[in-house]
Tab-separated table of C-alpha atoms and ligand atoms in Angstrom:
chain	number	residue	atom	x	y	z
A	6	MET	CA	0.000	0.000	0.000
A	7	SER	CA	1.304	3.424	-0.817
A	8	THR	CA	1.611	5.884	2.062
A	9	PHE	CA	-0.830	8.737	2.558
A	10	SER	CA	-0.117	12.383	1.969
A	11	ALA	CA	-1.944	15.393	3.382
A	12	PRO	CA	-5.011	16.430	1.316
A	13	LYS	CA	-4.581	18.954	-1.498
A	14	GLY	CA	-4.363	22.525	-0.282
A	15	THR	CA	-3.162	21.554	3.199
A	16	TYR	CA	0.265	21.182	4.730
A	17	ASP	CA	1.844	19.897	7.910
A	18	LEU	CA	3.754	22.002	10.356
A	19	LEU	CA	6.869	20.375	11.740
A	20	PRO	CA	9.912	21.560	13.678
A	21	PRO	CA	11.773	23.813	13.192
A	22	ASP	CA	9.242	25.802	11.072
A	23	SER	CA	6.383	25.093	13.465
A	24	ALA	CA	8.170	27.174	16.134
A	25	ILE	CA	8.021	30.184	13.817
A	26	VAL	CA	4.277	29.700	13.338
A	27	LEU	CA	3.736	29.626	17.103
A	28	ALA	CA	5.823	32.787	17.487
A	29	VAL	CA	3.774	34.500	14.749
A	30	ARG	CA	0.450	33.553	16.372
A	31	GLU	CA	1.707	34.870	19.673
A	32	ALA	CA	2.969	38.136	18.165
A	33	LEU	CA	-0.275	38.747	16.242
A	34	ALA	CA	-2.393	38.232	19.356
A	35	ALA	CA	-0.232	40.068	21.916
A	36	PRO	CA	-1.274	43.656	21.053
A	37	ALA	CA	-4.993	42.745	21.265
A	38	ARG	CA	-4.480	41.089	24.656
A	39	ARG	CA	-2.758	44.246	25.877
A	40	ALA	CA	-5.824	46.238	24.796
A	41	GLY	CA	-8.312	44.296	26.901
A	42	TYR	CA	-9.411	41.634	24.413
A	43	GLY	CA	-10.280	38.330	26.103
A	44	TYR	CA	-9.791	34.907	24.528
A	45	VAL	CA	-12.756	33.251	22.811
A	46	GLU	CA	-12.892	29.790	21.292
A	47	THR	CA	-15.784	28.474	19.224
A	48	PRO	CA	-16.355	25.088	17.534
A	49	GLY	CA	-14.648	24.162	14.277
A	50	PHE	CA	-18.050	23.641	12.682
A	51	GLU	CA	-21.357	25.480	12.891
A	52	HIS	CA	-24.829	25.272	11.404
A	53	THR	CA	-24.362	25.977	7.699
A	54	GLU	CA	-27.054	28.634	7.832
A	55	LEU	CA	-25.006	30.785	10.223
A	56	PHE	CA	-22.519	31.370	7.425
A	57	SER	CA	-24.965	31.511	4.512
A	58	ARG	CA	-26.926	34.218	6.327
A	59	GLY	CA	-23.975	35.898	8.006
A	60	VAL	CA	-21.254	35.880	5.354
A	61	GLY	CA	-23.802	36.249	2.525
A	62	GLU	CA	-25.666	33.903	0.156
A	63	SER	CA	-23.983	35.348	-2.925
A	64	THR	CA	-20.377	35.371	-1.705
A	65	ASP	CA	-17.794	32.982	-3.153
A	66	ILE	CA	-17.217	31.675	0.367
A	67	VAL	CA	-20.820	30.498	0.699
A	68	THR	CA	-21.580	29.487	-2.899
A	69	LYS	CA	-18.320	27.682	-3.703
A	70	GLU	CA	-15.952	27.344	-0.787
A	71	MET	CA	-17.687	25.837	2.218
A	72	TYR	CA	-17.034	22.282	3.349
A	73	THR	CA	-20.510	21.128	4.298
A	74	LEU	CA	-21.872	17.897	5.657
A	75	THR	CA	-25.167	16.458	6.782
A	76	THR	CA	-25.058	14.515	10.025
A	77	ARG	CA	-26.791	11.172	10.493
A	78	GLY	CA	-29.472	13.146	12.311
A	79	GLY	CA	-30.026	15.369	9.259
A	80	THR	CA	-28.355	18.535	10.618
A	81	HIS	CA	-26.544	20.674	8.047
A	82	LEU	CA	-23.114	21.676	9.288
A	83	ALA	CA	-20.194	23.522	7.720
A	84	LEU	CA	-16.526	23.652	8.675
A	85	ARG	CA	-15.989	27.279	9.625
A	86	PRO	CA	-14.716	29.365	6.683
A	87	GLU	CA	-14.133	32.408	8.949
A	88	GLY	CA	-14.488	33.448	12.574
A	89	THR	CA	-16.641	36.552	12.819
A	90	ALA	CA	-20.079	34.961	12.458
A	91	SER	CA	-19.158	32.292	15.028
A	92	VAL	CA	-17.886	34.829	17.560
A	93	LEU	CA	-21.005	36.943	17.237
A	94	ARG	CA	-23.170	33.830	17.545
A	95	ALA	CA	-21.292	32.913	20.732
A	96	VAL	CA	-21.778	36.425	22.170
A	97	LEU	CA	-25.513	36.317	21.454
A	98	GLN	CA	-25.886	32.784	22.800
A	99	ALA	CA	-24.121	33.684	26.061
A	100	ASN	CA	-26.062	36.962	26.300
A	101	LEU	CA	-22.797	38.877	26.715
A	102	HIS	CA	-24.466	41.818	25.008
A	103	ARG	CA	-27.072	42.013	27.795
A	104	ALA	CA	-24.456	42.048	30.556
A	105	GLY	CA	-23.694	45.706	29.838
A	106	ASN	CA	-20.054	46.644	29.612
A	107	LEU	CA	-20.014	46.899	25.825
A	108	PRO	CA	-18.100	46.531	23.640
A	109	ALA	CA	-17.355	42.882	24.324
A	110	LYS	CA	-13.739	42.642	23.164
A	111	LEU	CA	-12.625	39.178	22.096
A	112	TRP	CA	-9.642	37.630	20.331
A	113	TYR	CA	-9.230	34.188	18.820
A	114	SER	CA	-6.736	31.975	17.075
A	115	GLY	CA	-7.752	28.999	15.007
A	116	THR	CA	-7.879	27.134	11.753
A	117	TYR	CA	-10.416	27.805	9.009
A	118	TYR	CA	-11.469	25.905	5.909
A	119	ARG	CA	-12.220	27.109	2.402
A	120	TYR	CA	-12.473	24.964	-0.696
A	121	GLU	CA	-10.403	27.346	-2.817
A	122	ARG	CA	-8.090	26.661	-5.719
A	123	PRO	CA	-4.796	26.097	-3.905
A	124	GLN	CA	-1.817	28.247	-4.835
A	125	ALA	CA	1.054	29.950	-3.043
A	126	GLY	CA	-0.437	31.618	0.038
A	127	ARG	CA	-3.907	30.175	-0.554
A	128	TYR	CA	-4.774	26.988	1.259
A	129	ARG	CA	-7.871	24.964	2.013
A	130	HIS	CA	-6.946	24.797	5.671
A	131	PHE	CA	-5.354	27.935	7.036
A	132	SER	CA	-4.842	29.761	10.254
A	133	GLN	CA	-6.030	33.156	11.491
A	134	VAL	CA	-5.664	35.277	14.576
A	135	GLY	CA	-8.707	37.525	14.944
A	136	ALA	CA	-10.120	40.247	17.169
A	137	GLU	CA	-13.693	41.490	17.405
A	138	ALA	CA	-15.200	44.394	19.377
A	139	VAL	CA	-18.925	43.727	19.627
A	140	GLY	CA	-21.628	46.212	20.505
A	141	ALA	CA	-20.192	49.693	20.129
A	142	GLU	CA	-20.111	52.347	17.461
A	143	ASP	CA	-17.123	54.598	17.974
A	144	PRO	CA	-14.494	55.581	15.408
A	145	ALA	CA	-11.857	55.173	18.130
A	146	LEU	CA	-12.695	51.473	18.261
A	147	ASP	CA	-12.169	51.057	14.510
A	148	ALA	CA	-8.885	52.965	14.836
A	149	GLU	CA	-7.848	50.919	17.880
A	150	LEU	CA	-8.223	47.649	16.012
A	151	ILE	CA	-6.372	48.892	12.950
A	152	ILE	CA	-3.513	50.172	15.123
A	153	LEU	CA	-3.330	46.847	17.011
A	154	ALA	CA	-2.965	44.954	13.730
A	155	ALA	CA	-0.372	47.382	12.381
A	156	ASP	CA	1.589	47.085	15.653
A	157	ALA	CA	1.360	43.287	15.509
A	158	PHE	CA	2.945	43.145	12.046
A	159	ALA	CA	5.574	45.705	13.051
A	160	SER	CA	6.469	43.750	16.214
A	161	LEU	CA	7.528	40.842	14.025
A	162	GLY	CA	9.967	43.101	12.200
A	163	LEU	CA	7.929	43.310	9.002
A	164	THR	CA	8.408	46.565	7.116
A	165	GLY	CA	6.557	45.840	3.868
A	166	VAL	CA	2.967	45.696	5.136
A	167	ARG	CA	0.697	48.397	3.665
A	168	LEU	CA	-2.750	49.386	4.915
A	169	LEU	CA	-5.616	49.985	2.492
A	170	LEU	CA	-8.630	51.816	3.920
A	171	ASN	CA	-12.168	52.361	2.698
A	172	THR	CA	-15.711	52.945	3.877
A	173	LEU	CA	-18.677	51.056	2.457
A	174	GLY	CA	-21.385	53.384	3.774
A	175	ASP	CA	-24.370	52.180	5.751
A	176	ARG	CA	-27.997	51.236	5.258
A	177	GLU	CA	-28.834	54.927	4.763
A	178	CYS	CA	-26.545	55.683	1.854
A	179	ARG	CA	-25.494	52.374	0.343
A	180	PRO	CA	-28.819	51.380	-1.295
A	181	ALA	CA	-28.866	54.520	-3.484
A	182	TYR	CA	-25.234	53.962	-4.446
A	183	ARG	CA	-25.892	50.316	-5.181
A	184	ALA	CA	-28.717	51.285	-7.542
A	185	ALA	CA	-26.573	53.915	-9.299
A	186	LEU	CA	-23.730	51.402	-9.677
A	187	GLN	CA	-26.113	48.769	-11.038
A	188	ASP	CA	-27.410	51.237	-13.662
A	189	PHE	CA	-23.855	51.910	-14.763
A	190	LEU	CA	-22.771	48.239	-14.778
A	191	ARG	CA	-25.797	47.127	-16.810
A	192	GLY	CA	-24.504	49.269	-19.656
A	193	LEU	CA	-21.109	47.500	-19.832
A	194	ASP	CA	-19.902	44.623	-21.961
A	195	LEU	CA	-19.656	41.825	-19.376
A	196	ASP	CA	-19.793	38.010	-19.414
A	197	ALA	CA	-22.851	36.174	-18.099
A	198	ASP	CA	-21.380	35.396	-14.650
A	199	THR	CA	-20.442	39.005	-14.073
A	200	ARG	CA	-23.842	40.221	-15.322
A	201	ALA	CA	-25.461	37.914	-12.783
A	202	ARG	CA	-23.199	39.376	-10.098
A	203	VAL	CA	-24.325	42.877	-11.099
A	204	GLU	CA	-27.860	41.922	-10.098
A	205	ILE	CA	-26.967	40.149	-6.829
A	206	ASN	CA	-23.884	41.897	-5.498
A	207	PRO	CA	-22.816	44.820	-7.714
A	208	LEU	CA	-20.165	46.128	-5.312
A	209	ARG	CA	-18.199	42.914	-5.761
A	210	VAL	CA	-17.823	43.728	-9.473
A	211	LEU	CA	-15.651	46.675	-8.419
A	212	ASP	CA	-13.219	44.115	-7.066
A	213	ASP	CA	-12.823	42.320	-10.415
A	214	LYS	CA	-9.130	41.947	-11.150
A	215	ARG	CA	-9.427	41.307	-14.923
A	216	GLU	CA	-8.002	44.056	-17.089
A	217	SER	CA	-10.956	43.932	-19.550
A	218	VAL	CA	-13.353	44.663	-16.677
A	219	ARG	CA	-11.122	47.140	-14.858
A	220	ARG	CA	-10.842	49.274	-17.976
A	221	GLN	CA	-14.617	49.607	-18.187
A	222	LEU	CA	-14.868	50.516	-14.501
A	223	ALA	CA	-12.842	53.710	-14.767
A	224	GLU	CA	-15.978	55.859	-14.994
A	225	ALA	CA	-18.024	53.866	-12.458
A	226	PRO	CA	-19.858	55.963	-9.868
A	227	ARG	CA	-17.844	56.310	-6.663
A	228	LEU	CA	-19.259	55.476	-3.254
A	229	ARG	CA	-17.472	58.456	-1.749
A	230	ASP	CA	-19.747	60.718	-3.815
A	231	HIS	CA	-22.814	58.998	-2.346
A	232	LEU	CA	-21.871	58.736	1.342
A	233	CYS	CA	-24.317	60.234	3.843
A	234	GLN	CA	-23.063	62.930	6.233
A	235	ALA	CA	-22.883	60.509	9.183
A	236	CYS	CA	-20.728	57.997	7.273
A	237	LYS	CA	-18.470	60.746	5.944
A	238	ALA	CA	-17.919	62.218	9.403
A	239	TYR	CA	-17.329	58.755	10.924
A	240	HIS	CA	-14.760	57.862	8.315
A	241	GLU	CA	-12.998	61.185	8.657
A	242	GLN	CA	-12.592	60.567	12.396
A	243	VAL	CA	-11.116	57.104	11.814
A	244	ARG	CA	-8.657	58.614	9.338
A	245	GLU	CA	-7.700	61.395	11.750
A	246	LEU	CA	-7.085	59.001	14.633
A	247	LEU	CA	-4.854	56.805	12.487
A	248	THR	CA	-2.924	59.796	11.246
A	249	ALA	CA	-2.478	61.135	14.781
A	250	GLU	CA	-0.947	57.808	15.836
A	251	GLY	CA	1.393	57.681	12.875
A	252	VAL	CA	-0.301	54.766	11.105
A	253	ALA	CA	0.085	55.243	7.362
A	254	PHE	CA	-2.744	54.177	5.048
A	255	THR	CA	-3.843	54.447	1.444
A	256	ASP	CA	-7.451	55.367	0.677
A	257	ASP	CA	-8.754	52.701	-1.666
A	258	ASP	CA	-12.366	53.100	-2.650
A	259	ARG	CA	-12.238	49.900	-4.707
A	260	LEU	CA	-11.639	47.848	-1.586
A	261	VAL	CA	-14.838	45.814	-1.219
A	262	ARG	CA	-13.797	42.620	0.654
A	263	GLY	CA	-15.222	39.182	0.010
A	264	LEU	CA	-17.782	39.018	2.803
A	265	ASP	CA	-21.179	40.724	2.681
A	266	TYR	CA	-21.510	41.829	6.286
A	267	TYR	CA	-19.376	44.943	6.102
A	268	THR	CA	-20.654	48.474	6.689
A	269	ARG	CA	-18.621	51.678	6.914
A	270	THR	CA	-14.936	51.065	7.762
A	271	THR	CA	-13.207	48.323	5.772
A	272	PHE	CA	-9.490	47.707	5.530
A	273	GLU	CA	-6.910	45.277	4.324
A	274	PHE	CA	-3.227	44.807	5.115
A	275	VAL	CA	-1.273	43.789	2.018
A	276	HIS	CA	2.305	42.694	1.445
A	277	ASP	CA	3.906	43.144	-1.951
A	278	GLY	CA	6.254	40.180	-1.566
A	279	LEU	CA	3.429	37.633	-1.764
A	280	GLY	CA	2.302	37.649	-5.391
A	281	SER	CA	-1.422	37.553	-6.088
A	282	GLN	CA	-2.450	36.423	-2.577
A	283	SER	CA	-1.168	39.629	-1.064
A	284	ALA	CA	-3.641	40.204	1.793
A	285	VAL	CA	-2.051	39.349	5.133
A	286	GLY	CA	-5.112	40.513	7.035
A	287	GLY	CA	-8.403	42.279	6.707
A	288	GLY	CA	-11.497	43.407	8.484
A	289	GLY	CA	-13.980	46.132	9.086
A	290	ARG	CA	-17.224	47.174	10.687
A	291	TYR	CA	-20.255	44.912	10.527
A	292	ASP	CA	-23.090	46.866	12.120
A	293	GLY	CA	-25.875	44.746	10.590
A	294	LEU	CA	-24.523	41.216	11.119
A	295	SER	CA	-26.190	40.628	14.494
A	296	GLU	CA	-29.639	41.295	13.040
A	297	LEU	CA	-28.856	39.035	10.061
A	298	ILE	CA	-28.300	36.104	12.419
A	299	GLY	CA	-31.314	36.827	14.609
A	300	GLY	CA	-29.852	39.175	17.251
A	301	PRO	CA	-30.582	42.759	18.260
A	302	PRO	CA	-28.729	45.673	16.634
A	303	LEU	CA	-25.090	45.363	17.746
A	304	PRO	CA	-22.689	47.567	15.836
A	305	SER	CA	-19.290	45.841	15.799
A	306	VAL	CA	-15.867	45.897	14.199
A	307	GLY	CA	-12.996	43.434	13.889
A	308	TRP	CA	-10.243	41.840	11.867
A	309	ALA	CA	-8.564	38.568	11.092
A	310	LEU	CA	-4.874	38.266	10.276
A	311	GLY	CA	-3.603	35.371	8.180
A	312	VAL	CA	-0.931	33.405	10.037
A	313	ASP	CA	0.229	31.396	6.985
A	314	ARG	CA	0.679	34.500	4.863
A	315	THR	CA	2.393	36.414	7.666
A	316	VAL	CA	4.954	33.592	7.812
A	317	LEU	CA	5.393	33.890	4.021
A	318	ALA	CA	5.816	37.668	4.347
A	319	LEU	CA	8.556	37.161	6.941
A	320	ARG	CA	10.274	34.751	4.579
A	321	ALA	CA	9.918	37.208	1.682
A	322	GLU	CA	11.595	39.931	3.764
A	323	GLY	CA	14.226	37.556	5.121
A	324	VAL	CA	13.164	38.301	8.691
A	325	GLU	CA	13.531	35.573	11.307
A	326	PRO	CA	11.353	36.184	14.338
A	327	PRO	CA	13.011	35.263	17.611
A	328	VAL	CA	11.932	31.797	18.713
A	329	PRO	CA	12.678	30.467	22.177
A	330	ALA	CA	15.439	27.848	22.310
A	331	THR	CA	13.825	24.428	22.374
A	332	VAL	CA	16.582	22.839	24.418
A	333	GLU	CA	19.087	24.575	26.687
A	334	VAL	CA	20.873	21.543	28.097
A	335	PHE	CA	21.542	18.160	26.474
A	336	ALA	CA	22.623	15.249	28.634
A	337	VAL	CA	24.984	12.549	27.349
A	338	PRO	CA	25.274	9.452	29.581
A	339	LEU	CA	28.149	7.030	29.025
A	340	GLY	CA	27.065	3.631	30.353
A	341	SER	CA	23.983	2.307	32.089
A	342	GLU	CA	24.685	3.696	35.565
A	343	ALA	CA	25.246	7.162	34.113
A	344	ARG	CA	22.005	6.773	32.161
A	345	ARG	CA	20.109	6.266	35.416
A	346	VAL	CA	21.805	9.167	37.204
A	347	LEU	CA	21.469	11.593	34.293
A	348	PHE	CA	17.808	10.664	33.829
A	349	GLY	CA	17.256	11.931	37.366
A	350	LEU	CA	19.304	15.030	36.707
A	351	VAL	CA	17.393	15.779	33.496
A	352	THR	CA	14.106	15.523	35.381
A	353	ALA	CA	15.399	17.854	38.096
A	354	LEU	CA	16.615	20.398	35.526
A	355	ARG	CA	13.238	20.381	33.780
A	356	ARG	CA	11.425	20.801	37.090
A	357	ALA	CA	13.710	23.763	37.765
A	358	GLY	CA	12.529	25.345	34.497
A	359	VAL	CA	15.502	24.461	32.288
A	360	ALA	CA	14.632	22.999	28.862
A	361	THR	CA	16.583	19.762	28.803
A	362	ASP	CA	16.883	16.704	26.569
A	363	LEU	CA	18.770	13.427	26.837
A	364	ALA	CA	20.546	11.149	24.346
A	365	TYR	CA	18.218	8.158	24.251
A	366	GLY	CA	19.066	4.693	23.030
A	367	GLU	CA	22.329	2.839	23.469
A	368	ARG	CA	24.625	5.148	21.523
A	369	GLY	CA	28.299	5.861	21.254
A	370	VAL	CA	29.632	9.128	22.618
A	371	LYS	CA	30.253	10.535	19.128
A	372	SER	CA	26.702	10.104	17.946
A	373	ALA	CA	25.334	11.393	21.268
A	374	MET	CA	27.545	14.513	21.112
A	375	ARG	CA	26.356	15.107	17.545
A	376	SER	CA	22.774	15.113	18.831
A	377	ALA	CA	23.795	17.531	21.586
A	378	ASN	CA	25.263	19.927	19.028
A	379	ARG	CA	22.279	19.643	16.706
A	380	SER	CA	19.801	20.251	19.513
A	381	GLY	CA	20.861	23.890	19.737
A	382	ALA	CA	21.543	23.453	23.476
A	383	ARG	CA	23.963	25.818	25.164
A	384	PHE	CA	25.384	23.148	27.490
A	385	ALA	CA	26.030	19.418	27.384
A	386	VAL	CA	26.178	17.423	30.593
A	387	VAL	CA	28.408	14.382	30.036
A	388	ALA	CA	28.990	11.672	32.634
A	389	GLY	CA	30.706	8.268	32.635
A	390	GLU	CA	31.607	5.814	35.373
A	391	ARG	CA	34.730	7.674	36.495
A	392	ASP	CA	32.766	10.951	36.849
A	393	LEU	CA	30.081	9.227	38.890
A	394	ALA	CA	32.686	7.706	41.180
A	395	GLU	CA	33.894	11.257	41.867
A	396	GLY	CA	30.323	12.546	42.300
A	397	VAL	CA	30.579	14.900	39.315
A	398	ALA	CA	29.430	15.354	35.723
A	399	GLN	CA	31.270	17.246	32.996
A	400	LEU	CA	29.529	20.498	32.077
A	401	LYS	CA	30.513	21.467	28.559
A	402	ASP	CA	29.774	24.891	27.095
A	403	LEU	CA	28.875	24.014	23.502
A	404	GLU	CA	29.582	27.547	22.300
A	405	SER	CA	33.108	27.973	23.699
A	406	GLY	CA	33.975	24.255	23.953
A	407	GLU	CA	35.132	24.737	27.570
A	408	GLN	CA	34.466	21.843	29.901
A	409	SER	CA	34.742	21.460	33.653
A	410	PRO	CA	33.583	18.959	36.300
A	411	VAL	CA	30.661	20.093	38.452
A	412	PRO	CA	29.427	18.224	41.573
A	413	LEU	CA	26.175	16.431	40.789
A	414	ALA	CA	24.555	17.893	43.901
A	415	SER	CA	25.017	21.478	42.697
A	416	LEU	CA	24.603	20.942	38.965
A	417	VAL	CA	21.047	22.284	38.692
A	418	GLU	CA	22.035	25.515	40.458
A	419	GLU	CA	25.248	25.829	38.442
A	420	VAL	CA	23.399	25.454	35.117
A	421	ARG	CA	20.673	27.871	36.152
A	422	GLY	CA	23.285	30.419	37.163
A	423	ARG	CA	25.180	30.099	33.901
A	424	LEU	CA	22.013	30.324	31.784
A	425	ALA	CA	20.667	33.403	33.559
A	426	PRO	CA	21.553	36.599	31.704
A	427	PRO	CA	24.198	38.631	33.591
A	428	VAL	CA	22.563	41.352	35.686
B	505	LIG	P1	-10.767	37.438	5.195
B	505	LIG	O1	-10.261	38.627	4.451
B	505	LIG	O2	-11.595	36.468	4.448
B	505	LIG	O3	-11.571	38.024	6.423
B	505	LIG	O4	-9.565	36.649	5.853
B	505	LIG	C1	-8.603	37.312	6.654
B	505	LIG	C2	-7.207	36.841	6.309
B	505	LIG	O5	-7.123	35.422	6.380
B	505	LIG	C3	-6.777	37.167	4.882
B	505	LIG	O6	-6.307	38.483	4.779
B	505	LIG	C4	-5.678	36.143	4.658
B	505	LIG	O7	-4.459	36.593	5.208
B	505	LIG	C5	-6.169	34.936	5.433
B	505	LIG	N1	-6.785	33.972	4.520
B	505	LIG	C6	-8.048	33.966	4.048
B	505	LIG	N2	-8.251	32.918	3.220
B	505	LIG	C7	-7.081	32.231	3.164
B	505	LIG	C8	-6.622	31.048	2.485
B	505	LIG	N3	-7.441	30.340	1.706
B	505	LIG	N4	-5.330	30.646	2.677
B	505	LIG	C9	-4.495	31.350	3.481
B	505	LIG	N5	-4.875	32.464	4.144
B	505	LIG	C10	-6.149	32.905	3.999
B	505	LIG	C11	-12.213	37.280	7.353
B	505	LIG	O8	-12.084	36.096	7.484
B	505	LIG	C12	-13.071	38.111	8.293
B	505	LIG	N6	-13.705	37.199	9.263
B	505	LIG	C13	-12.242	39.166	8.982
B	505	LIG	C14	-13.043	40.007	9.946
B	505	LIG	C15	-13.060	39.880	11.285
B	505	LIG	N7	-13.858	40.988	9.630
B	505	LIG	C16	-14.392	41.485	10.724
B	505	LIG	N8	-13.937	40.818	11.736
């Protein structure tokens, strides 16, 4: 029988790369945690209808990309293609919105599933870190979230992330714009699929990347000319707050996003080193989503940052985020008695907080020392029968090559002292 491989569009994470992914997740989430966002975790699957209603019946995500299944009991479920609808569902279900103290600020980290055509940076199973602020309308909240994301990318040492900013208006001004855009689009030379999109979701046509379509869109009516006073003023405040905090952005009134729930502020973080899948994160305001999934009005805003693409962006810039050393000490026993003694010492070192590994299996000293060097450990602890008879082990600094005997009884303290950074 041939061996299995991971399904198309997925990949495994293994050391040492997996350590970078953990560091990226941590770095993306840290700014949100510092801003009062609490951790939320929701199931990997939900009722399909949550997404078809929430994300939008006509979106690519719902029409083409969801992994759906029907349980033996006849329930329609979908693997989650995104996190926002689930988080809002969880807030409503737990009645967090009734507890006062809004906005409810939540962050999450998880894997999501979309049946997309796989290519570099686009997977069928991918990972996001997200943050949502539910139940408040305040331009400072939109600005806060955007700043947190910008700070998260910067903290990793990325310099090539750009912020695109737009507003999509609200239920006051968008319908009239939508109608004006539809009138314009109906007069263009478009294929059948795109003509159908004009009738269902005309704003998405603005996002068409094909040159033949883009050319015809040059004269399309602009949303900014149709915004109501309230949306204009709101957007201006978001822009001012970002500017005041030194967060650079480009106004992009063609930025529509692929999910239907957005109102007002929308944004995307892009990286030019990633080819066509350039978005490393995106989000915006979704003031109407709660009502779409059966809740009361709850104006909200949030984002999700792509972990996989952030790792690719780091690679593209040649930046290596600091990852904690996996092993600080590597023990090399010579003989069975030493194996027993060092096993105890290794356990004691670990209990004292020192990351420690041991050469397992009956191996010669050469092969064991090779493992010690490969482990990345700072120190090797080597002991044979003669050392044990003297009550010592050899502590070898793998950087300098220096080696000296240390009494077994004080070895844990000695190693801890040498590993601690000088004060
Ligand atoms: P999204 O733009 O669909 O938004 O996804 C956010 C990020 O997830 C993207 O910018 C990208 O980095 C990553 N991503 C999406 N699809 C894939 C894929 N197939 N492979 C690799 N990475 C991918 C949302 O999901 C919204 N829930 C964001 C949001 C939160 N809006 C408001 N709150």
